[in-house]
mmCIF file of C-alpha atoms in Angstrom:
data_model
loop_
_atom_site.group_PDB
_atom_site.id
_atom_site.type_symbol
_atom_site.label_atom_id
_atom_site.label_comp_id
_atom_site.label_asym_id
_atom_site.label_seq_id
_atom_site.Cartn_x
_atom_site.Cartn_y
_atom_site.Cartn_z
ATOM 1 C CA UNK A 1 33.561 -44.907 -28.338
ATOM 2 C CA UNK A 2 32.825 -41.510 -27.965
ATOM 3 C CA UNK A 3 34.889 -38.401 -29.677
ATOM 4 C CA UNK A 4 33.871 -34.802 -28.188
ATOM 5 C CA UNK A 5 35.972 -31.853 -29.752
ATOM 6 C CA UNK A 6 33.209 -29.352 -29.714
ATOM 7 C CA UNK A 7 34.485 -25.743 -30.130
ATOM 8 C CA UNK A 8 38.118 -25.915 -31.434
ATOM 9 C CA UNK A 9 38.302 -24.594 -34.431
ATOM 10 C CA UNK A 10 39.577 -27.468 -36.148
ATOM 11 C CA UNK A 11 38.111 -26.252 -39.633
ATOM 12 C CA UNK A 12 38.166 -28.227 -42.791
ATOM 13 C CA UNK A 13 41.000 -29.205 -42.458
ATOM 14 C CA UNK A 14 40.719 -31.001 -38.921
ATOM 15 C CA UNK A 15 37.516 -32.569 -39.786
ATOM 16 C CA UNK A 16 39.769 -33.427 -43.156
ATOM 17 C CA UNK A 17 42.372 -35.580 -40.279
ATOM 18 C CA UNK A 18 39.993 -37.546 -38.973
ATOM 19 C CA UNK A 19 37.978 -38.504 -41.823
ATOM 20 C CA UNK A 20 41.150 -40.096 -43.182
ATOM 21 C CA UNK A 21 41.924 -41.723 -40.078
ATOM 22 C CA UNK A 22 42.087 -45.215 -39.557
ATOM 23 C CA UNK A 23 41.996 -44.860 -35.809
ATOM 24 C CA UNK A 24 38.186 -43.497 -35.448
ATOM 25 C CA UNK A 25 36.543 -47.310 -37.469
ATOM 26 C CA UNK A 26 35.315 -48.076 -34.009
ATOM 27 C CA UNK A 27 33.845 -44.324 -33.234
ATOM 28 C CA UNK A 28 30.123 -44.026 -32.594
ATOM 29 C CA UNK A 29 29.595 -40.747 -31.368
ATOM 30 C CA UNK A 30 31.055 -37.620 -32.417
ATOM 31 C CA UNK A 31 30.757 -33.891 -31.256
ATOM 32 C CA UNK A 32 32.210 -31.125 -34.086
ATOM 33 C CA UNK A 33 30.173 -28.613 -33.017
ATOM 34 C CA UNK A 34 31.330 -24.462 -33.112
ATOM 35 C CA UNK A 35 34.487 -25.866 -35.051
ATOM 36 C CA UNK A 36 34.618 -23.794 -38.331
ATOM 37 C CA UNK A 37 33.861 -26.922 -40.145
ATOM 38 C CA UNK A 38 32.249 -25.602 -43.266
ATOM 39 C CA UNK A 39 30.689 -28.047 -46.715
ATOM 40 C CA UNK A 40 34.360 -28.891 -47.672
ATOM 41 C CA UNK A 41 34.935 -30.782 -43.835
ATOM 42 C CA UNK A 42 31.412 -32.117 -44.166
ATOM 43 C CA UNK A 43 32.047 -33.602 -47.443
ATOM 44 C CA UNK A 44 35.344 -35.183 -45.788
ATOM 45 C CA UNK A 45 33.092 -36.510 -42.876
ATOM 46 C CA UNK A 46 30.192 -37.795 -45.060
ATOM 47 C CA UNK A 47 32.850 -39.857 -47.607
ATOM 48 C CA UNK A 48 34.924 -41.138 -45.028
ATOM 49 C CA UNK A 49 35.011 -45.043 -44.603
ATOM 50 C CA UNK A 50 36.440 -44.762 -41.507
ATOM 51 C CA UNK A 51 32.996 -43.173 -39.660
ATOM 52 C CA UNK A 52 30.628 -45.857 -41.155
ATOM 53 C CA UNK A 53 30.295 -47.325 -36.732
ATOM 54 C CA UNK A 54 28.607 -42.804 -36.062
ATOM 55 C CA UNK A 55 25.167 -43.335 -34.240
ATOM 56 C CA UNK A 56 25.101 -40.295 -33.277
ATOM 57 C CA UNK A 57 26.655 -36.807 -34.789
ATOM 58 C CA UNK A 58 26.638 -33.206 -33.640
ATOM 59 C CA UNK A 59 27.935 -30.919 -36.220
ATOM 60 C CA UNK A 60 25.859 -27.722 -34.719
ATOM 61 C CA UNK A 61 26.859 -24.136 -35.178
ATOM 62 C CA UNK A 62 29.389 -24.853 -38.035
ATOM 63 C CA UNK A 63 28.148 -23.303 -41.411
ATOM 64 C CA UNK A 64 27.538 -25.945 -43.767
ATOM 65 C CA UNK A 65 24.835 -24.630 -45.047
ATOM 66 C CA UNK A 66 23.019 -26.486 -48.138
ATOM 67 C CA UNK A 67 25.866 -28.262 -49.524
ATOM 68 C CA UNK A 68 26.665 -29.682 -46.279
ATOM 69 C CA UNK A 69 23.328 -30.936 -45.320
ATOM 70 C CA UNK A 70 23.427 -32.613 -49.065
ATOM 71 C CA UNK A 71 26.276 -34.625 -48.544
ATOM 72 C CA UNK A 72 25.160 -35.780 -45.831
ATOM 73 C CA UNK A 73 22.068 -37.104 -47.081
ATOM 74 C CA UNK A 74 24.074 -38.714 -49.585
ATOM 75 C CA UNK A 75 26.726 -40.544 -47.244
ATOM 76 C CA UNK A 76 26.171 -44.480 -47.497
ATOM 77 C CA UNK A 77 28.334 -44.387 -44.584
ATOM 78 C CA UNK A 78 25.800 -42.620 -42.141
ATOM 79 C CA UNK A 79 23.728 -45.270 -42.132
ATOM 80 C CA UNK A 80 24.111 -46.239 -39.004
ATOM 81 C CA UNK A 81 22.859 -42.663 -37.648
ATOM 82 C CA UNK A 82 20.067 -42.640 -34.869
ATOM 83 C CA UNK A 83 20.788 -38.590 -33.728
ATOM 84 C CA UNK A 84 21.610 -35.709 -35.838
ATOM 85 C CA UNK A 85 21.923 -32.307 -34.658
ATOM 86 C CA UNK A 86 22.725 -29.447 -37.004
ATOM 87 C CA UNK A 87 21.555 -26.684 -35.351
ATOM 88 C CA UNK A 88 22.585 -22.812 -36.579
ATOM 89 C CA UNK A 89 24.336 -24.412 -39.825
ATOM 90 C CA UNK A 90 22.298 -22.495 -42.551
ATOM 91 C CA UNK A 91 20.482 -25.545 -44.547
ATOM 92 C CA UNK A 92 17.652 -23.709 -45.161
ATOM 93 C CA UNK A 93 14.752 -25.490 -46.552
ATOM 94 C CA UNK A 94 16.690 -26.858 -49.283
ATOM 95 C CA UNK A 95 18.784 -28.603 -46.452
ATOM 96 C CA UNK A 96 15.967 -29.882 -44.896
ATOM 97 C CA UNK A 97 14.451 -31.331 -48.427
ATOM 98 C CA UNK A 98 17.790 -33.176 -48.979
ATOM 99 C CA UNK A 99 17.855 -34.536 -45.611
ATOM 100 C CA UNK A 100 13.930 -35.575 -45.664
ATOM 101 C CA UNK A 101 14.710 -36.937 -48.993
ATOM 102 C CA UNK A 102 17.333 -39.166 -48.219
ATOM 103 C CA UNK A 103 17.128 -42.717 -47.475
ATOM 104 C CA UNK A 104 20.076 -42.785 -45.625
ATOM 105 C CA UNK A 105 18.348 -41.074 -42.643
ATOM 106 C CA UNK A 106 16.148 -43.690 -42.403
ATOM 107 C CA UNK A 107 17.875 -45.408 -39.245
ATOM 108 C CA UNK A 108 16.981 -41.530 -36.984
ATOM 109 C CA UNK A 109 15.486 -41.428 -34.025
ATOM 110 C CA UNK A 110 16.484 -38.024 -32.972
ATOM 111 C CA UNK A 111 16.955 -34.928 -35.198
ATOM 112 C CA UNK A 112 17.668 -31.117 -33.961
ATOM 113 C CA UNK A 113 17.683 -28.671 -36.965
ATOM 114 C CA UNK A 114 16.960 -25.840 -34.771
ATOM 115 C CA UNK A 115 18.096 -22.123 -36.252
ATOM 116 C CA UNK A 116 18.569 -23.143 -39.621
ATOM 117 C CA UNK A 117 15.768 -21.063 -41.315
ATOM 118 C CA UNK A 118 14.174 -24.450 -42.942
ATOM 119 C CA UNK A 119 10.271 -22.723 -43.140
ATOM 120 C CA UNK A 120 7.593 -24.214 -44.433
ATOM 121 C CA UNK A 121 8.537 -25.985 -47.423
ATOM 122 C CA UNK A 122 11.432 -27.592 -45.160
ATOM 123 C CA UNK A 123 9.010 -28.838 -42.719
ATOM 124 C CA UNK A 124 6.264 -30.525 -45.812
ATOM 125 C CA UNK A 125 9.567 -32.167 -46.746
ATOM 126 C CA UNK A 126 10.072 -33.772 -43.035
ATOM 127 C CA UNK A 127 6.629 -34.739 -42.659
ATOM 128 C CA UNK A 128 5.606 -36.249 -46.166
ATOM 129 C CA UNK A 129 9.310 -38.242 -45.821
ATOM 130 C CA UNK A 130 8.763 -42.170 -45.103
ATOM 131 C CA UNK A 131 12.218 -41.544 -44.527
ATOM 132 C CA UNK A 132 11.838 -40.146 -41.082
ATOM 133 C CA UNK A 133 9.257 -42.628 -40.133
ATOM 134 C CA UNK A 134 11.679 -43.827 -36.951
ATOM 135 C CA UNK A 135 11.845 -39.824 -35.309
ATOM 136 C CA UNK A 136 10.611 -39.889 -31.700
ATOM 137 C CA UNK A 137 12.342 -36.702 -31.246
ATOM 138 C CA UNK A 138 12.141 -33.211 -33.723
ATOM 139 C CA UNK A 139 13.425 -30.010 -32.872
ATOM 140 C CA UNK A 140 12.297 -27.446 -35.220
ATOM 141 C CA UNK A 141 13.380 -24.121 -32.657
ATOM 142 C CA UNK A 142 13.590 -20.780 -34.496
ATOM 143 C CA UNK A 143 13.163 -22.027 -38.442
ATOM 144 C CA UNK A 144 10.143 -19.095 -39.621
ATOM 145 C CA UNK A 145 7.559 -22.434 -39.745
ATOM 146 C CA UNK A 146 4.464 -21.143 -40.298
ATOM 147 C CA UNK A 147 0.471 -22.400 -40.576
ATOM 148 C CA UNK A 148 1.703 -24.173 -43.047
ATOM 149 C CA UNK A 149 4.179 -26.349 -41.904
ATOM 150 C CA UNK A 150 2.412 -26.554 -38.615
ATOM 151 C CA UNK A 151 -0.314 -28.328 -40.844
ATOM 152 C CA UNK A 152 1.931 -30.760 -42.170
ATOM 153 C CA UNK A 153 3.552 -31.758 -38.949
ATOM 154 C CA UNK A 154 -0.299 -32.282 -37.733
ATOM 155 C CA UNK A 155 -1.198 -33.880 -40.655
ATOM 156 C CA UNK A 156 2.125 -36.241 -41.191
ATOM 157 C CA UNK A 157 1.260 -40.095 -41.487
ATOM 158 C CA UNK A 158 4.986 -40.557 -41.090
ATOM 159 C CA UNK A 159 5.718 -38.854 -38.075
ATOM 160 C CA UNK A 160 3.349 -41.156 -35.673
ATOM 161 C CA UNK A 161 6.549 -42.428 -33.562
ATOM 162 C CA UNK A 162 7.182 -38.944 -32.248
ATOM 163 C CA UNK A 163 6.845 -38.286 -28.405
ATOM 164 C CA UNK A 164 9.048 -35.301 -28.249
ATOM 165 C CA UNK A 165 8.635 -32.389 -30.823
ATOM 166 C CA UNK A 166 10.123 -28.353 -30.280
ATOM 167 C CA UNK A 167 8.445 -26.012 -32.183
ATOM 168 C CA UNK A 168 9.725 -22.718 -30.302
ATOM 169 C CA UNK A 169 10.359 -19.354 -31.538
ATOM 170 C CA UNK A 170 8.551 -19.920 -34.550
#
């Protein structure tokens, strides 16, 4: 079952509703993109028993920033996840560290963390992750990645399985 409510506005407090309710257990793809939905939604999202079926999750353009992308690394009940896509939310590279750090992602196949100003030391943290071993698809659009982090997508043992990666506006 599929759940798109993309632009909205249903804010913390929406994204609040349906983590709480027991009609979305058989849910596996959801679309909360442009909604407002800031950390305190994500949190709601991320600890919610009822979302443990999400494959895939679009949560793009809301402003979670950091603390978002952290408990979302942290969800045992995102396991399941094969396709993220968080584009324009702010993690910066501290986002993308949490993310590339968490075992929980291991299950991805397909992450977009376009415009979210990850740089350099967010890309290391995506290649050098065994966690993201499964990616065949990375987009990396407008994040300041420099010769750097170009290096360590080049040089990543872990990212082998990819066949599509975006590195544009960089």
């Amino acid at each position: 079952f599929a759940l798109d409510l993309g632009g909205n506005g249903i804010g913390d407090e929406g994204a609040k509703a349906l983590a709480t309710s027991p009609h979305m257990t058989q849910l596996t793809s959801l679309n909360l993109g442009f909604n407002d939905i800031g950390e305190t939604g994500v949190h709601a999202l991320a600890s919610s028993v009822h979302l443990t079926q999400l494959t895939s999750l679009y949560l793009g353009y809301n402003d979670i920033e950091y603390g978002g992308a952290k408990a979302l690394a942290a969800s045992p009940h995102m396991t399941l996840l094969t396709s993220l896509d968080l584009e324009g939310n702010e993690l910066g590279g501290q986002g993308a560290q949490a993310l590339a750090a968490s075992p929980h992602m291991a299950h991805l196949t397909s992450m977009s963390l376009m415009y979210n100003g990850i740089g350099d030391e967010g890309v290391k943290a995506l290649a050098t992750s065994p966690h993201m071993a499964h990616l065949t698809s990375l987009i990396l659009t407008g994040n300041n990645i420099g010769y750097e982090g170009m290096m360590a997508l080049a040089a990543s043992p872990h990212l082998a399985q990819l066949t599509s990666l975006n590195l544009c506006s960089n």
